[in-house]
PDB file of C-alpha atoms in Angstrom:
ATOM      1  CA  LEU A   1      -0.155   0.007   0.406  1.00 77.00           C
ATOM      2  CA  ASN A   2       2.758   2.571   0.728  1.00 81.00           C
ATOM      3  CA  LYS A   3       4.496   1.643  -2.801  1.00 81.00           C
ATOM      4  CA  LYS A   4       1.107   2.210  -4.430  1.00 76.00           C
ATOM      5  CA  SER A   5       0.970   5.794  -2.482  1.00 77.00           C
ATOM      6  CA  GLU A   6       4.679   6.599  -3.260  1.00 78.00           C
ATOM      7  CA  ASP A   7       3.940   5.709  -6.844  1.00 72.00           C
ATOM      8  CA  LEU A   8       0.906   7.607  -7.149  1.00 72.00           C
ATOM      9  CA  GLU A   9       2.645  10.747  -5.426  1.00 76.00           C
ATOM     10  CA  THR A  10       5.500  10.693  -7.950  1.00 76.00           C
ATOM     11  CA  PHE A  11       2.881  10.295 -10.891  1.00 71.00           C
ATOM     12  CA  ASN A  12       0.935  13.217  -9.642  1.00 71.00           C
ATOM     13  CA  ASP A  13       4.050  15.065  -9.203  1.00 71.00           C
ATOM     14  CA  SER A  14       5.180  14.434 -12.653  1.00 72.00           C
ATOM     15  CA  LEU A  15       1.642  15.060 -14.106  1.00 69.00           C
ATOM     16  CA  ILE A  16       1.683  18.724 -12.600  1.00 72.00           C
ATOM     17  CA  SER A  17       5.026  19.450 -14.039  1.00 72.00           C
ATOM     18  CA  ASN A  18       4.210  18.172 -17.024  1.00 72.00           C
ATOM     19  CA  LEU A  19       0.994  20.136 -17.037  1.00 72.00           C
ATOM     20  CA  SER A  20       2.614  23.203 -15.873  1.00 74.00           C
ATOM     21  CA  PHE A  21       4.784  22.994 -18.875  1.00 75.00           C
ATOM     22  CA  GLU A  22       2.317  22.386 -21.048  1.00 78.00           C
ATOM     23  CA  ILE A  23       0.365  25.620 -20.019  1.00 82.00           C
ATOM     24  CA  ARG A  24       3.039  27.804 -19.868  1.00 84.00           C
ATOM     25  CA  SER A  25       4.541  26.930 -22.803  1.00 85.00           C
ATOM     26  CA  PRO A  26       1.875  28.008 -24.975  1.00 85.00           C
ATOM     27  CA  LEU A  27       0.829  30.778 -22.663  1.00 89.00           C
ATOM     28  CA  ASN A  28       4.525  32.629 -22.718  1.00 89.00           C
ATOM     29  CA  ASN A  29       4.158  32.228 -26.563  1.00 89.00           C
ATOM     30  CA  ILE A  30       0.834  33.884 -26.812  1.00 91.00           C
ATOM     31  CA  LEU A  31       1.775  36.788 -24.385  1.00 92.00           C
ATOM     32  CA  GLY A  32       4.939  37.322 -26.612  1.00 92.00           C
ATOM     33  CA  TYR A  33       3.117  37.388 -29.802  1.00 91.00           C
ATOM     34  CA  CYS A  34       0.838  39.849 -28.444  1.00 92.00           C
ATOM     35  CA  GLU A  35       3.366  42.271 -28.105  1.00 91.00           C
ATOM     36  CA  LEU A  36       5.008  41.764 -30.983  1.00 92.00           C
ATOM     37  CA  LEU A  37       1.244  42.602 -32.147  1.00 92.00           C
ATOM     38  CA  ASN A  38       1.920  45.874 -30.748  1.00 90.00           C
ATOM     39  CA  ALA A  39       4.700  47.160 -32.257  1.00 88.00           C
ATOM     40  CA  PRO A  40       4.384  50.243 -34.288  1.00 87.00           C
ATOM     41  CA  ARG A  41       4.769  50.155 -38.231  1.00 88.00           C
ATOM     42  CA  LEU A  42       4.033  46.298 -38.261  1.00 89.00           C
ATOM     43  CA  LYS A  43       4.033  44.754 -41.751  1.00 91.00           C
ATOM     44  CA  ALA A  44       0.740  43.094 -42.953  1.00 91.00           C
ATOM     45  CA  GLU A  45       2.889  39.633 -43.524  1.00 93.00           C
ATOM     46  CA  GLN A  46       4.136  39.947 -40.011  1.00 92.00           C
ATOM     47  CA  THR A  47       0.714  40.647 -38.449  1.00 92.00           C
ATOM     48  CA  ARG A  48      -0.628  37.424 -40.104  1.00 91.00           C
ATOM     49  CA  LEU A  49       2.111  35.585 -39.070  1.00 91.00           C
ATOM     50  CA  TYR A  50       1.934  36.864 -35.649  1.00 92.00           C
ATOM     51  CA  THR A  51      -1.931  36.380 -35.125  1.00 92.00           C
ATOM     52  CA  LYS A  52      -1.475  32.532 -36.941  1.00 90.00           C
ATOM     53  CA  GLU A  53       0.880  31.786 -33.996  1.00 89.00           C
ATOM     54  CA  VAL A  54      -1.451  33.304 -31.118  1.00 93.00           C
ATOM     55  CA  THR A  55      -4.394  30.966 -33.073  1.00 90.00           C
ATOM     56  CA  LYS A  56      -2.360  28.159 -33.043  1.00 87.00           C
ATOM     57  CA  ASN A  57      -1.128  28.391 -29.112  1.00 88.00           C
ATOM     58  CA  SER A  58      -4.270  29.274 -28.079  1.00 91.00           C
ATOM     59  CA  HIS A  59      -5.671  26.403 -28.741  1.00 86.00           C
ATOM     60  CA  ALA A  60      -2.878  24.251 -27.633  1.00 83.00           C
ATOM     61  CA  LEU A  61      -3.468  25.874 -24.465  1.00 87.00           C
ATOM     62  CA  GLN A  62      -7.587  25.247 -24.583  1.00 87.00           C
ATOM     63  CA  HIS A  63      -6.402  21.569 -25.126  1.00 81.00           C
ATOM     64  CA  GLN A  64      -4.601  21.533 -22.149  1.00 81.00           C
ATOM     65  CA  VAL A  65      -7.065  22.749 -20.203  1.00 84.00           C
ATOM     66  CA  ASP A  66      -9.855  20.617 -21.409  1.00 82.00           C
ATOM     67  CA  ASN A  67      -6.969  18.049 -20.135  1.00 77.00           C
ATOM     68  CA  LEU A  68      -6.945  19.341 -17.120  1.00 79.00           C
ATOM     69  CA  ILE A  69     -10.690  19.587 -16.615  1.00 81.00           C
ATOM     70  CA  GLU A  70     -11.627  15.995 -17.932  1.00 79.00           C
ATOM     71  CA  LEU A  71      -8.856  14.636 -15.361  1.00 74.00           C
ATOM     72  CA  SER A  72     -10.284  16.580 -12.535  1.00 77.00           C
ATOM     73  CA  LYS A  73     -13.965  14.982 -13.441  1.00 80.00           C
ATOM     74  CA  ILE A  74     -12.183  11.605 -13.488  1.00 76.00           C
ATOM     75  CA  GLU A  75      -9.946  11.669 -10.469  1.00 74.00           C
ATOM     76  CA  THR A  76     -13.299  13.246  -8.458  1.00 79.00           C
ATOM     77  CA  ASN A  77     -15.688  10.714  -9.801  1.00 80.00           C
ATOM     78  CA  GLN A  78     -17.595  13.306 -11.607  1.00 82.00           C
ATOM     79  CA  TYR A  79     -17.257  11.944 -15.555  1.00 80.00           C
ATOM     80  CA  LYS A  80     -20.674  10.258 -16.363  1.00 84.00           C
ATOM     81  CA  LEU A  81     -20.541   8.258 -19.375  1.00 85.00           C
ATOM     82  CA  THR A  82     -23.332   8.959 -22.309  1.00 90.00           C
ATOM     83  CA  TYR A  83     -23.763   6.341 -24.578  1.00 93.00           C
ATOM     84  CA  GLN A  84     -25.051   7.083 -27.805  1.00 95.00           C
ATOM     85  CA  ARG A  85     -25.303   6.106 -31.576  1.00 96.00           C
ATOM     86  CA  ILE A  86     -22.239   6.888 -33.631  1.00 94.00           C
ATOM     87  CA  ASN A  87     -21.952   5.933 -37.132  1.00 93.00           C
ATOM     88  CA  LEU A  88     -18.402   5.059 -37.667  1.00 92.00           C
ATOM     89  CA  PHE A  89     -18.332   6.107 -41.429  1.00 91.00           C
ATOM     90  CA  ASP A  90     -19.378   9.846 -40.477  1.00 92.00           C
ATOM     91  CA  PHE A  91     -17.393   9.745 -37.371  1.00 93.00           C
ATOM     92  CA  PHE A  92     -14.166   8.760 -39.926  1.00 92.00           C
ATOM     93  CA  ASN A  93     -15.483  11.226 -42.495  1.00 92.00           C
ATOM     94  CA  THR A  94     -15.094  14.104 -39.350  1.00 92.00           C
ATOM     95  CA  LEU A  95     -11.655  12.575 -38.417  1.00 93.00           C
ATOM     96  CA  HIS A  96     -10.377  13.430 -41.672  1.00 93.00           C
ATOM     97  CA  ILE A  97     -11.768  16.817 -41.405  1.00 92.00           C
ATOM     98  CA  VAL A  98     -10.201  17.221 -38.218  1.00 89.00           C
ATOM     99  CA  THR A  99      -6.934  16.312 -39.308  1.00 92.00           C
ATOM    100  CA  LEU A 100      -6.828  18.438 -42.316  1.00 93.00           C
ATOM    101  CA  ASN A 101      -7.611  21.327 -39.863  1.00 89.00           C
ATOM    102  CA  GLU A 102      -4.665  20.749 -37.525  1.00 88.00           C
ATOM    103  CA  LEU A 103      -2.208  20.044 -40.782  1.00 92.00           C
ATOM    104  CA  LYS A 104      -3.489  23.686 -42.120  1.00 89.00           C
ATOM    105  CA  LEU A 105      -2.979  25.360 -38.349  1.00 85.00           C
ATOM    106  CA  PHE A 106       0.430  23.912 -38.250  1.00 87.00           C
ATOM    107  CA  ASP A 107       1.583  24.846 -41.616  1.00 88.00           C
ATOM    108  CA  LYS A 108       2.111  21.146 -42.535  1.00 93.00           C
ATOM    109  CA  ASP A 109      -0.321  20.877 -45.592  1.00 90.00           C
ATOM    110  CA  HIS A 110       2.335  18.685 -47.014  1.00 95.00           C
ATOM    111  CA  ILE A 111       1.645  15.907 -44.890  1.00 95.00           C
ATOM    112  CA  ALA A 112      -0.505  13.541 -46.423  1.00 95.00           C
ATOM    113  CA  ILE A 113      -3.303  11.846 -45.128  1.00 94.00           C
ATOM    114  CA  LYS A 114      -4.943   8.343 -45.530  1.00 94.00           C
ATOM    115  CA  ILE A 115      -7.985   7.123 -44.443  1.00 91.00           C
ATOM    116  CA  CYS A 116      -8.307   3.230 -44.414  1.00 91.00           C
ATOM    117  CA  ILE A 117     -11.962   2.412 -43.952  1.00 90.00           C
ATOM    118  CA  ASN A 118     -13.916   0.574 -46.175  1.00 86.00           C
ATOM    119  CA  GLU A 119     -17.519   2.214 -46.497  1.00 84.00           C
ATOM    120  CA  ASP A 120     -19.230  -0.997 -46.946  1.00 85.00           C
ATOM    121  CA  GLU A 121     -17.651  -2.504 -43.623  1.00 84.00           C
ATOM    122  CA  ILE A 122     -17.878  -0.231 -41.320  1.00 84.00           C
ATOM    123  CA  ASN A 123     -20.967   2.002 -42.133  1.00 83.00           C
ATOM    124  CA  PHE A 124     -23.057   1.424 -39.337  1.00 89.00           C
ATOM    125  CA  ASP A 125     -23.363   2.643 -35.588  1.00 92.00           C
ATOM    126  CA  ILE A 126     -22.039   1.817 -32.059  1.00 93.00           C
ATOM    127  CA  LEU A 127     -22.823   2.473 -28.898  1.00 94.00           C
ATOM    128  CA  SER A 128     -20.328   4.676 -27.143  1.00 94.00           C
ATOM    129  CA  ASP A 129     -19.486   7.932 -25.765  1.00 91.00           C
ATOM    130  CA  ARG A 130     -18.992  10.131 -28.329  1.00 90.00           C
ATOM    131  CA  ASN A 131     -16.642  12.660 -26.210  1.00 86.00           C
ATOM    132  CA  ILE A 132     -14.459  10.177 -25.254  1.00 87.00           C
ATOM    133  CA  LEU A 133     -14.149   8.364 -28.417  1.00 91.00           C
ATOM    134  CA  ARG A 134     -13.621  11.911 -29.963  1.00 90.00           C
ATOM    135  CA  ASN A 135     -11.041  13.031 -27.177  1.00 86.00           C
ATOM    136  CA  ILE A 136      -9.090  10.122 -27.680  1.00 89.00           C
ATOM    137  CA  PHE A 137      -8.637  10.426 -31.369  1.00 92.00           C
ATOM    138  CA  TRP A 138      -8.142  14.227 -30.798  1.00 88.00           C
ATOM    139  CA  ARG A 139      -4.838  13.525 -28.566  1.00 85.00           C
ATOM    140  CA  LEU A 140      -3.673  10.822 -31.189  1.00 91.00           C
ATOM    141  CA  ILE A 141      -4.109  13.172 -34.309  1.00 92.00           C
ATOM    142  CA  SER A 142      -2.675  16.310 -32.023  1.00 88.00           C
ATOM    143  CA  ASN A 143       0.296  14.185 -31.540  1.00 88.00           C
ATOM    144  CA  ALA A 144       1.001  12.695 -34.722  1.00 93.00           C
ATOM    145  CA  VAL A 145       0.626  16.494 -36.261  1.00 92.00           C
ATOM    146  CA  LYS A 146       2.857  17.981 -33.710  1.00 88.00           C
ATOM    147  CA  PHE A 147       5.723  14.865 -34.066  1.00 91.00           C
ATOM    148  CA  THR A 148       5.063  14.549 -37.929  1.00 94.00           C
ATOM    149  CA  SER A 149       7.470  17.118 -39.837  1.00 93.00           C
ATOM    150  CA  ARG A 150       7.005  15.109 -43.441  1.00 93.00           C
ATOM    151  CA  GLY A 151       5.396  11.597 -44.608  1.00 95.00           C
ATOM    152  CA  TYR A 152       1.946  10.869 -43.461  1.00 96.00           C
ATOM    153  CA  ILE A 153      -0.524  10.328 -40.872  1.00 96.00           C
ATOM    154  CA  GLU A 154      -3.288   7.233 -41.484  1.00 95.00           C
ATOM    155  CA  LEU A 155      -6.546   6.711 -39.728  1.00 94.00           C
ATOM    156  CA  GLY A 156      -8.544   3.527 -40.080  1.00 93.00           C
ATOM    157  CA  CYS A 157     -10.878   0.797 -38.808  1.00 93.00           C
ATOM    158  CA  LYS A 158     -11.629  -2.554 -39.711  1.00 91.00           C
ATOM    159  CA  LYS A 159     -13.572  -5.358 -38.324  1.00 89.00           C
ATOM    160  CA  TYR A 160     -11.672  -7.427 -36.317  1.00 89.00           C
ATOM    161  CA  GLY A 161     -13.453 -10.906 -35.577  1.00 87.00           C
ATOM    162  CA  ASN A 162     -16.549 -11.332 -35.083  1.00 85.00           C
ATOM    163  CA  ASN A 163     -17.520  -8.594 -32.506  1.00 87.00           C
ATOM    164  CA  ASN A 164     -14.604  -6.154 -32.134  1.00 91.00           C
ATOM    165  CA  LEU A 165     -13.417  -3.488 -34.128  1.00 92.00           C
ATOM    166  CA  LEU A 166      -9.569  -2.908 -34.558  1.00 93.00           C
ATOM    167  CA  PHE A 167      -9.149   1.327 -34.513  1.00 94.00           C
ATOM    168  CA  TRP A 168      -5.534   2.902 -35.307  1.00 94.00           C
ATOM    169  CA  LEU A 169      -3.700   6.260 -36.291  1.00 95.00           C
ATOM    170  CA  GLN A 170      -0.261   5.669 -37.293  1.00 94.00           C
ATOM    171  CA  ASP A 171       2.337   8.280 -38.826  1.00 95.00           C
ATOM    172  CA  SER A 172       5.587   8.659 -40.122  1.00 95.00           C
ATOM    173  CA  GLY A 173       6.911  10.626 -37.135  1.00 90.00           C
ATOM    174  CA  ILE A 174       9.616  10.296 -34.863  1.00 89.00           C
ATOM    175  CA  GLY A 175       7.604   7.959 -32.882  1.00 85.00           C
ATOM    176  CA  ILE A 176       8.364   7.081 -28.896  1.00 82.00           C
ATOM    177  CA  ARG A 177      11.750   6.345 -27.888  1.00 83.00           C
ATOM    178  CA  LYS A 178      11.925   2.489 -26.861  1.00 84.00           C
ATOM    179  CA  GLU A 179      12.106   2.839 -23.446  1.00 84.00           C
ATOM    180  CA  LYS A 180       9.063   4.971 -23.161  1.00 78.00           C
ATOM    181  CA  VAL A 181       6.859   2.355 -24.955  1.00 74.00           C
TER     182      VAL A 181
END
């Protein structure tokens, strides 16, 4: 019990440290670019670039705050699952659009998006919590965009056995170090 308590404390310390960095980083960038936007005789191209950076960092900050709120709800048992029908084909089309928007936001339009689904195979509804499913994929897509500088991002879903589905997201990014896997 002591060991579990120590592990949990270490995990919480690490989480707080990481969250602090993940929140301060975009916030510092936003503040810096806002100061640059106040400079006299700013050229239109610089204004566009700075504004885009403020938008990008605002999205990153919003994502981290959402994560923190969600984690807080889970830890205090306030998160309630809401099951609803989700059409898989429509869901993956939405993920495709989300990925395109993320790539555009981070000036990575050159990265190819592969959607590996067969409409005839997955054009049916599943019963799940839409927010959880969307958030899982959103986090995976965000990481793929963040750590992929060239190549591709692939999203897929297929039937796996009789009553299972296999979901995946693969990219040509830098990957995860072996010891972190």
